[in-house]
GROMACS .gro file of N, CA, C and O in nm:
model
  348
    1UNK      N    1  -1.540  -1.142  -0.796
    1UNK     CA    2  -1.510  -1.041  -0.696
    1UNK      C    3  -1.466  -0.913  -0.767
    1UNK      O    4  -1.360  -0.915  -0.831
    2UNK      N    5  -1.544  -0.797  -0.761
    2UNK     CA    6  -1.508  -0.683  -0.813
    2UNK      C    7  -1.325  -0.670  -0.728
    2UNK      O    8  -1.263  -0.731  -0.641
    3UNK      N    9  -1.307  -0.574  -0.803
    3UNK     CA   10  -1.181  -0.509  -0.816
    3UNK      C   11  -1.156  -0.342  -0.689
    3UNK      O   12  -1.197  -0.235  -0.733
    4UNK      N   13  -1.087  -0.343  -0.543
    4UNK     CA   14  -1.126  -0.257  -0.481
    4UNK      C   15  -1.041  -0.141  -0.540
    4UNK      O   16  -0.969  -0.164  -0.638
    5UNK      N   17  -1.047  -0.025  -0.488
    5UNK     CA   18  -1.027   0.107  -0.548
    5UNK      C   19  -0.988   0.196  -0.415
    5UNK      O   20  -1.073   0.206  -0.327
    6UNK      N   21  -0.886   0.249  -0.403
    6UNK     CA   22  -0.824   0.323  -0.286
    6UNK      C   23  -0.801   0.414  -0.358
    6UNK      O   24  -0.722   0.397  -0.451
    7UNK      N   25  -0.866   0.542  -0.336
    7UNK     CA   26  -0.836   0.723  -0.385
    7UNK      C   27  -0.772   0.782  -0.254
    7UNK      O   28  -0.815   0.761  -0.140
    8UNK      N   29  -0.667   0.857  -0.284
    8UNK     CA   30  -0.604   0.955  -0.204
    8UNK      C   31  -0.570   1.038  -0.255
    8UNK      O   32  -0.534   1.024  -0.372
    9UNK      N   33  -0.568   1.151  -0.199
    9UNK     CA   34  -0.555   1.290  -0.278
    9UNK      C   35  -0.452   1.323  -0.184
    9UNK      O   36  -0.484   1.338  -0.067
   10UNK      N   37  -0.309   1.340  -0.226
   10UNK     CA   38  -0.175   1.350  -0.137
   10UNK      C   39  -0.131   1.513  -0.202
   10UNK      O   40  -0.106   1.536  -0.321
   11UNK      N   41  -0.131   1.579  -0.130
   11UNK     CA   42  -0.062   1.733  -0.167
   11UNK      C   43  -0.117   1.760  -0.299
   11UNK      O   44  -0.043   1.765  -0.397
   12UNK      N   45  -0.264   1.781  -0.308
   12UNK     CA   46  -0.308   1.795  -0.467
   12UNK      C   47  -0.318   1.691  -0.551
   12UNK      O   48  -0.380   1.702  -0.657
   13UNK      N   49  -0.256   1.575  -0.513
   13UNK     CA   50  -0.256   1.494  -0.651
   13UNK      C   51  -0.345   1.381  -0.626
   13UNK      O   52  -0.306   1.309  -0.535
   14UNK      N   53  -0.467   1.343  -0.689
   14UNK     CA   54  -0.550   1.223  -0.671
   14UNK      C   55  -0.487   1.109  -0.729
   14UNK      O   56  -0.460   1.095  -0.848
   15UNK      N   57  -0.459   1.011  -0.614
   15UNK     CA   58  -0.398   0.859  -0.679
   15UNK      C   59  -0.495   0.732  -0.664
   15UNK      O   60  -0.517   0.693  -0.550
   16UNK      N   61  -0.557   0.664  -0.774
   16UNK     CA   62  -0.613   0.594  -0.727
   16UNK      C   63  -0.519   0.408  -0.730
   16UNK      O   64  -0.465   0.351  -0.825
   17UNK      N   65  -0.539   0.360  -0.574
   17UNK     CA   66  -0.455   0.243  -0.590
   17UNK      C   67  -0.554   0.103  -0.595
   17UNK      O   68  -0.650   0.092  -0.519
   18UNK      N   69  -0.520   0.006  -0.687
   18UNK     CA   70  -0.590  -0.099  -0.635
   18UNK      C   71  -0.510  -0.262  -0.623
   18UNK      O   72  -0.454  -0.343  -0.698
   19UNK      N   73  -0.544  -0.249  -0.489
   19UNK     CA   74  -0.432  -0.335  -0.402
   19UNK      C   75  -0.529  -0.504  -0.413
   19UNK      O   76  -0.649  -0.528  -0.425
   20UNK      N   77  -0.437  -0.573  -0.405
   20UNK     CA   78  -0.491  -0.695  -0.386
   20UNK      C   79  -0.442  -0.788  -0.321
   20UNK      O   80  -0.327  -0.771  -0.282
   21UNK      N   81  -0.505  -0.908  -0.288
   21UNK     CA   82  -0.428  -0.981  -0.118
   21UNK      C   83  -0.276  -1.064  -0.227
   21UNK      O   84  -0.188  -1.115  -0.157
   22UNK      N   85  -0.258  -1.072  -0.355
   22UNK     CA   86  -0.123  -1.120  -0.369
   22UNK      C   87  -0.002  -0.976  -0.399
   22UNK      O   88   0.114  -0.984  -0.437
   23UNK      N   89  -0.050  -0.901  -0.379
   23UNK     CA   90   0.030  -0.792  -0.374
   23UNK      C   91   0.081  -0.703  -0.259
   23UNK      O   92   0.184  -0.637  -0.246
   24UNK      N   93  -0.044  -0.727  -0.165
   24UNK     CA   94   0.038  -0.702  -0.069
   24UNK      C   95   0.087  -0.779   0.048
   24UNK      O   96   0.150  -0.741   0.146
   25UNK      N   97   0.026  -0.939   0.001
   25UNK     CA   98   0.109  -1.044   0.053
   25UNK      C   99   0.250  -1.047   0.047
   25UNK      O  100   0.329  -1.075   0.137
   26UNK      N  101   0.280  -1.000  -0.126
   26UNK     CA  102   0.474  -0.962  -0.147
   26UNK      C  103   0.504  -0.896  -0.071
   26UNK      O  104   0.579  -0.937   0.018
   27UNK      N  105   0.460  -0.769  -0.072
   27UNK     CA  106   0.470  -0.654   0.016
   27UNK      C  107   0.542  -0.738   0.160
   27UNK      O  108   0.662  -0.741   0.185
   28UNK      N  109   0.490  -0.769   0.198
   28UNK     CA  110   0.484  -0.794   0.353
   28UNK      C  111   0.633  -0.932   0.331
   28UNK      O  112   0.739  -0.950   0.390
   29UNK      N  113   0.569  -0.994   0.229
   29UNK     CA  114   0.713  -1.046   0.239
   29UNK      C  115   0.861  -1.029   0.192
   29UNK      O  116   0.964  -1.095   0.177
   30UNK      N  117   0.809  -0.886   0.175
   30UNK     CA  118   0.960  -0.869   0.093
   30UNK      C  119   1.058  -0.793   0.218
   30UNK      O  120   1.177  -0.808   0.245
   31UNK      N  121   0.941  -0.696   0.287
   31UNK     CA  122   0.963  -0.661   0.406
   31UNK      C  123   1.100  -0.709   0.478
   31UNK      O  124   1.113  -0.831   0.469
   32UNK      N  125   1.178  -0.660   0.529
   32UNK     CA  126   1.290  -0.719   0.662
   32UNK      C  127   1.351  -0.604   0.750
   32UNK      O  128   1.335  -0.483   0.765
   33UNK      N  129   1.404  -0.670   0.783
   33UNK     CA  130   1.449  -0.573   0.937
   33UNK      C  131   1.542  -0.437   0.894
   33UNK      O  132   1.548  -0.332   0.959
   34UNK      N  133   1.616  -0.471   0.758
   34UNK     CA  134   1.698  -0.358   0.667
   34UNK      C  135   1.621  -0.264   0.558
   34UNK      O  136   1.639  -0.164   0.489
   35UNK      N  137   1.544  -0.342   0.583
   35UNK     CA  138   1.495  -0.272   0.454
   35UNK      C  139   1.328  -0.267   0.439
   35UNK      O  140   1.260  -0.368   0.418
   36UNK      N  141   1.282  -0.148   0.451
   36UNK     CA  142   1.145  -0.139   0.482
   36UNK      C  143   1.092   0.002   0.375
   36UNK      O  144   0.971   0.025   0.372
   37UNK      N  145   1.149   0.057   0.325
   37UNK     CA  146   1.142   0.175   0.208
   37UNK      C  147   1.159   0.094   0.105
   37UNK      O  148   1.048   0.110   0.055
   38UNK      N  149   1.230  -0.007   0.011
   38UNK     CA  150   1.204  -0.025  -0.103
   38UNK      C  151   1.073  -0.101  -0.131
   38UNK      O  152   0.999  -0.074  -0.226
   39UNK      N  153   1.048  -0.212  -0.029
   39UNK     CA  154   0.920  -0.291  -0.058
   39UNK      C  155   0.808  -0.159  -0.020
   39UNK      O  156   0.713  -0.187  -0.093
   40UNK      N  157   0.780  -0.066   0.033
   40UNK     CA  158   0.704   0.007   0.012
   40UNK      C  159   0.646   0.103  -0.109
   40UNK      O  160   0.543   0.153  -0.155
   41UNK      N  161   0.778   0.094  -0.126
   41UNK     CA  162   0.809   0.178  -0.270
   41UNK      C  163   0.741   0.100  -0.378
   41UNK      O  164   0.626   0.128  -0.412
   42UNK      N  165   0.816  -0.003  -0.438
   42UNK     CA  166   0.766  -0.154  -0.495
   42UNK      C  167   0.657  -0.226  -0.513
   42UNK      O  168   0.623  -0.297  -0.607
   43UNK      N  169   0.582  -0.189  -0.366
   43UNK     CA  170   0.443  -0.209  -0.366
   43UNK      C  171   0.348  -0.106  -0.391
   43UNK      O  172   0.228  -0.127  -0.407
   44UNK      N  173   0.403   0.007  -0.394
   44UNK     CA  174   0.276   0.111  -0.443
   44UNK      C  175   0.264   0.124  -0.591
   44UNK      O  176   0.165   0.150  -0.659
   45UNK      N  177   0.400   0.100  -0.629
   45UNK     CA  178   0.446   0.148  -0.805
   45UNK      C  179   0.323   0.024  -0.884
   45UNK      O  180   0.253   0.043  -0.983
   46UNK      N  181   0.336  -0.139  -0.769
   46UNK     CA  182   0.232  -0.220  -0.854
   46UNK      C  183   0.148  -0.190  -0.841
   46UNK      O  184   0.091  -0.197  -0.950
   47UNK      N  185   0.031  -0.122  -0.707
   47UNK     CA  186  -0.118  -0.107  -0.737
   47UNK      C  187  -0.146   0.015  -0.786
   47UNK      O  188  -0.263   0.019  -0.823
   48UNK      N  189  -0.078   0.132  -0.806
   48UNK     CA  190  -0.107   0.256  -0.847
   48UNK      C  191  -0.181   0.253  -0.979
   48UNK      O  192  -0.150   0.169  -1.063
   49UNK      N  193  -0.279   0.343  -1.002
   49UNK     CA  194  -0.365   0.299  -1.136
   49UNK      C  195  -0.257   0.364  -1.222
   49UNK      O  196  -0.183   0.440  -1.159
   50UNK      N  197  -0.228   0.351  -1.371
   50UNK     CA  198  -0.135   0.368  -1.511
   50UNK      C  199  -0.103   0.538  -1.466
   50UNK      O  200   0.009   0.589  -1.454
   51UNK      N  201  -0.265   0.622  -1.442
   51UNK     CA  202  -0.237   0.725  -1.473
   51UNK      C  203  -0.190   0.849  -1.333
   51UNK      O  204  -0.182   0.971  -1.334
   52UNK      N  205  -0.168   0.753  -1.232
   52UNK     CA  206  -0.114   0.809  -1.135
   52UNK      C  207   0.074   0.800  -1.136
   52UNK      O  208   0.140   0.897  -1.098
   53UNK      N  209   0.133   0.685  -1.181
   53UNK     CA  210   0.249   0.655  -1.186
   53UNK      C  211   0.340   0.787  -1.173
   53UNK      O  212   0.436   0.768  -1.099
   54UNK      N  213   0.333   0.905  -1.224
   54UNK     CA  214   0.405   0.977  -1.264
   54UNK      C  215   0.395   1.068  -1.114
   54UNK      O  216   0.490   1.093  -1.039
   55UNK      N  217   0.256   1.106  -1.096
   55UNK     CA  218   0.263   1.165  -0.928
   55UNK      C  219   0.308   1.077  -0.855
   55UNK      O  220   0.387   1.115  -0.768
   56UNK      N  221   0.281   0.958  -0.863
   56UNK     CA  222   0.328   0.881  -0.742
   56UNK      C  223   0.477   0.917  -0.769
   56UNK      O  224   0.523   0.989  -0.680
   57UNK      N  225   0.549   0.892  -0.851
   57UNK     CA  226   0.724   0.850  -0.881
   57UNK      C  227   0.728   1.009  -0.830
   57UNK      O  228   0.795   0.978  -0.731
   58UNK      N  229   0.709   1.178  -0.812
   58UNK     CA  230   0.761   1.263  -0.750
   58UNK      C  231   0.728   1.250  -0.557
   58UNK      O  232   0.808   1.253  -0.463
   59UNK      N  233   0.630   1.240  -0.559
   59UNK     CA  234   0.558   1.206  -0.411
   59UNK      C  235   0.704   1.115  -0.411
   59UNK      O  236   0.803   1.186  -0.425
   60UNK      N  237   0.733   0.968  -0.396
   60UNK     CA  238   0.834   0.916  -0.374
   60UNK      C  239   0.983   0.966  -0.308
   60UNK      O  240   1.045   0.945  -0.204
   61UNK      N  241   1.001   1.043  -0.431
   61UNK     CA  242   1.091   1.116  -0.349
   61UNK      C  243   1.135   1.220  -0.243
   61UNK      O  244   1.238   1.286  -0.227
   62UNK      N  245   0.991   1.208  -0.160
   62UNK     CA  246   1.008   1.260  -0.068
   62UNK      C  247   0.997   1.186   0.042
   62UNK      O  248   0.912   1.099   0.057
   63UNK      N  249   1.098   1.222   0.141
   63UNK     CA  250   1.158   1.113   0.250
   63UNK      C  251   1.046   1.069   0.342
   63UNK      O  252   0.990   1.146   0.420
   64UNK      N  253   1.016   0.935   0.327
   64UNK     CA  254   0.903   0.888   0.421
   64UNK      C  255   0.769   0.911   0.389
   64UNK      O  256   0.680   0.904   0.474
   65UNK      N  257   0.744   0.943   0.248
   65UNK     CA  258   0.628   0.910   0.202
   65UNK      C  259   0.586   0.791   0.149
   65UNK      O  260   0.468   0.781   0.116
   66UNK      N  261   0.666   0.694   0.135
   66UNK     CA  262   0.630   0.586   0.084
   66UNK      C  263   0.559   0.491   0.137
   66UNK      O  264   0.471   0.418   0.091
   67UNK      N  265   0.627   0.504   0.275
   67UNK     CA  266   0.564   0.459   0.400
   67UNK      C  267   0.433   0.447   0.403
   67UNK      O  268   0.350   0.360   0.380
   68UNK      N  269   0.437   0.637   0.464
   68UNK     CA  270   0.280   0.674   0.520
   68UNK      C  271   0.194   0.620   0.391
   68UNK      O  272   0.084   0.579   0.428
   69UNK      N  273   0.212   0.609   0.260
   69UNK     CA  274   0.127   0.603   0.181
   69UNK      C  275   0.075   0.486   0.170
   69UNK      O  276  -0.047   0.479   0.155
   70UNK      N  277   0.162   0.355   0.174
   70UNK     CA  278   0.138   0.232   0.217
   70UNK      C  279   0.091   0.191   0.348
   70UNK      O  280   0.048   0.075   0.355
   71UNK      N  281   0.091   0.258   0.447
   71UNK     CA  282  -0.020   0.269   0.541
   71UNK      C  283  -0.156   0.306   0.536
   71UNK      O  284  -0.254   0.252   0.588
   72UNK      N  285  -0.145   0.414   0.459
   72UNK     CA  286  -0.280   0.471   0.478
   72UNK      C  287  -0.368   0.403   0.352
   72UNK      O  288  -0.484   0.436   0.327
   73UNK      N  289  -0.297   0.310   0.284
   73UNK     CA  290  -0.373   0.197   0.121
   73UNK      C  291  -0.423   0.073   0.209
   73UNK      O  292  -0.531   0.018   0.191
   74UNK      N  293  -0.325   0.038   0.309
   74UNK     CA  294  -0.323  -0.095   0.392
   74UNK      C  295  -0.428  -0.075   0.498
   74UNK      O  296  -0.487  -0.174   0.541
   75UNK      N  297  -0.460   0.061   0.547
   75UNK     CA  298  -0.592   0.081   0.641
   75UNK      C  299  -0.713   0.067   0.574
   75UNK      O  300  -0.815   0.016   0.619
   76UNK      N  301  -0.694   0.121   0.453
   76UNK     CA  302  -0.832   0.131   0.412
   76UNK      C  303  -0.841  -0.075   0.350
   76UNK      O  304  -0.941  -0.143   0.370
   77UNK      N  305  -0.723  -0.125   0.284
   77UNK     CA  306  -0.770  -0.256   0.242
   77UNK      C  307  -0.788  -0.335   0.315
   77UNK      O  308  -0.883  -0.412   0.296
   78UNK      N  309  -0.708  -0.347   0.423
   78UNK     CA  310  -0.681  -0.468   0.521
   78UNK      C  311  -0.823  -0.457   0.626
   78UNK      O  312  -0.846  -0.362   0.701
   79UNK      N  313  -0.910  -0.580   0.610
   79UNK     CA  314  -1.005  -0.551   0.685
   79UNK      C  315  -1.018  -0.568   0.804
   79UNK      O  316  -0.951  -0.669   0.827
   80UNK      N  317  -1.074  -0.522   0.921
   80UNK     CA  318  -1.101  -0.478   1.067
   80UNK      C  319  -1.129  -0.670   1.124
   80UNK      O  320  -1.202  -0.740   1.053
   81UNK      N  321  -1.075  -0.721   1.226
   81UNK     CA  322  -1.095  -0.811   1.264
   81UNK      C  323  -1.129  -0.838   1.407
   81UNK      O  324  -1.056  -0.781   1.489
   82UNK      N  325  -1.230  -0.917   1.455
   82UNK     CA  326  -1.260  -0.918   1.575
   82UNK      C  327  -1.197  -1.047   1.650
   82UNK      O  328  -1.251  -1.155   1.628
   83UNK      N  329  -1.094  -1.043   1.729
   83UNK     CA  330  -1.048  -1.165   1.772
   83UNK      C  331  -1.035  -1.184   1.928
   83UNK      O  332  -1.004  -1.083   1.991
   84UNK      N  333  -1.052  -1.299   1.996
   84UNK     CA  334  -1.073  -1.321   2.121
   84UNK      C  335  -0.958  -1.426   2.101
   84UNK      O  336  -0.903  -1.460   1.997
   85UNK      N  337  -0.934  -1.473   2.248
   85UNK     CA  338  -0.898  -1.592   2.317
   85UNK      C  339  -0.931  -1.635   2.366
   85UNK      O  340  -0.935  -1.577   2.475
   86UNK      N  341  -1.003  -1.787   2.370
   86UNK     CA  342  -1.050  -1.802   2.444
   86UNK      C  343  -0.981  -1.987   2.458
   86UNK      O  344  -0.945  -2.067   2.371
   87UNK      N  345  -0.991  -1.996   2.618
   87UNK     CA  346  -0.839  -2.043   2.730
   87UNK      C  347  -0.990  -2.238   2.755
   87UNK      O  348  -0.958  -2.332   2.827
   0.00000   0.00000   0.00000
């Protein structure tokens, strides 16, 4: 299985992330009701490629980017599912 590749270009700076289902399995479990900024944080610092680290770590410190950024890695990885119920 190739290796996927998430590019975002955030205020000028191109980051490329590559996320994978045991990384952001942590992610999700590190997750809790207190605390929802460090596992975001935590999880971008692991898929960020070597040579983004340094944009990513200023981007960071700005309030509530960590978030949106782990949203918008998790839209593009997490794939689209079609689900019914059926009774």
């Amino acid at each position: 299985m190739s290796k996927q590749t998430i590019t975002l270009t955030v205020n000028g700076a191109e980051l490329v992330f590559e996320p994978t289902t045991q990384a952001y399995n942590k992610y999700i479990n590190e997750l809790t009701m207190d605390d929802k900024v460090a596992p975001a944080h935590n999880y971008l610092n692991r898929i960020v490629a070597t040579d983004g680290k340094d944009a990513l770590a200023k981007l960071l410190a700005m309030p509530g980017a960590g978030l949106k950024l782990a949203a918008k890695v998790n839209e593009a990885f997490i794939p689209e599912l079609e689900i019914s119920v059926k009774n």
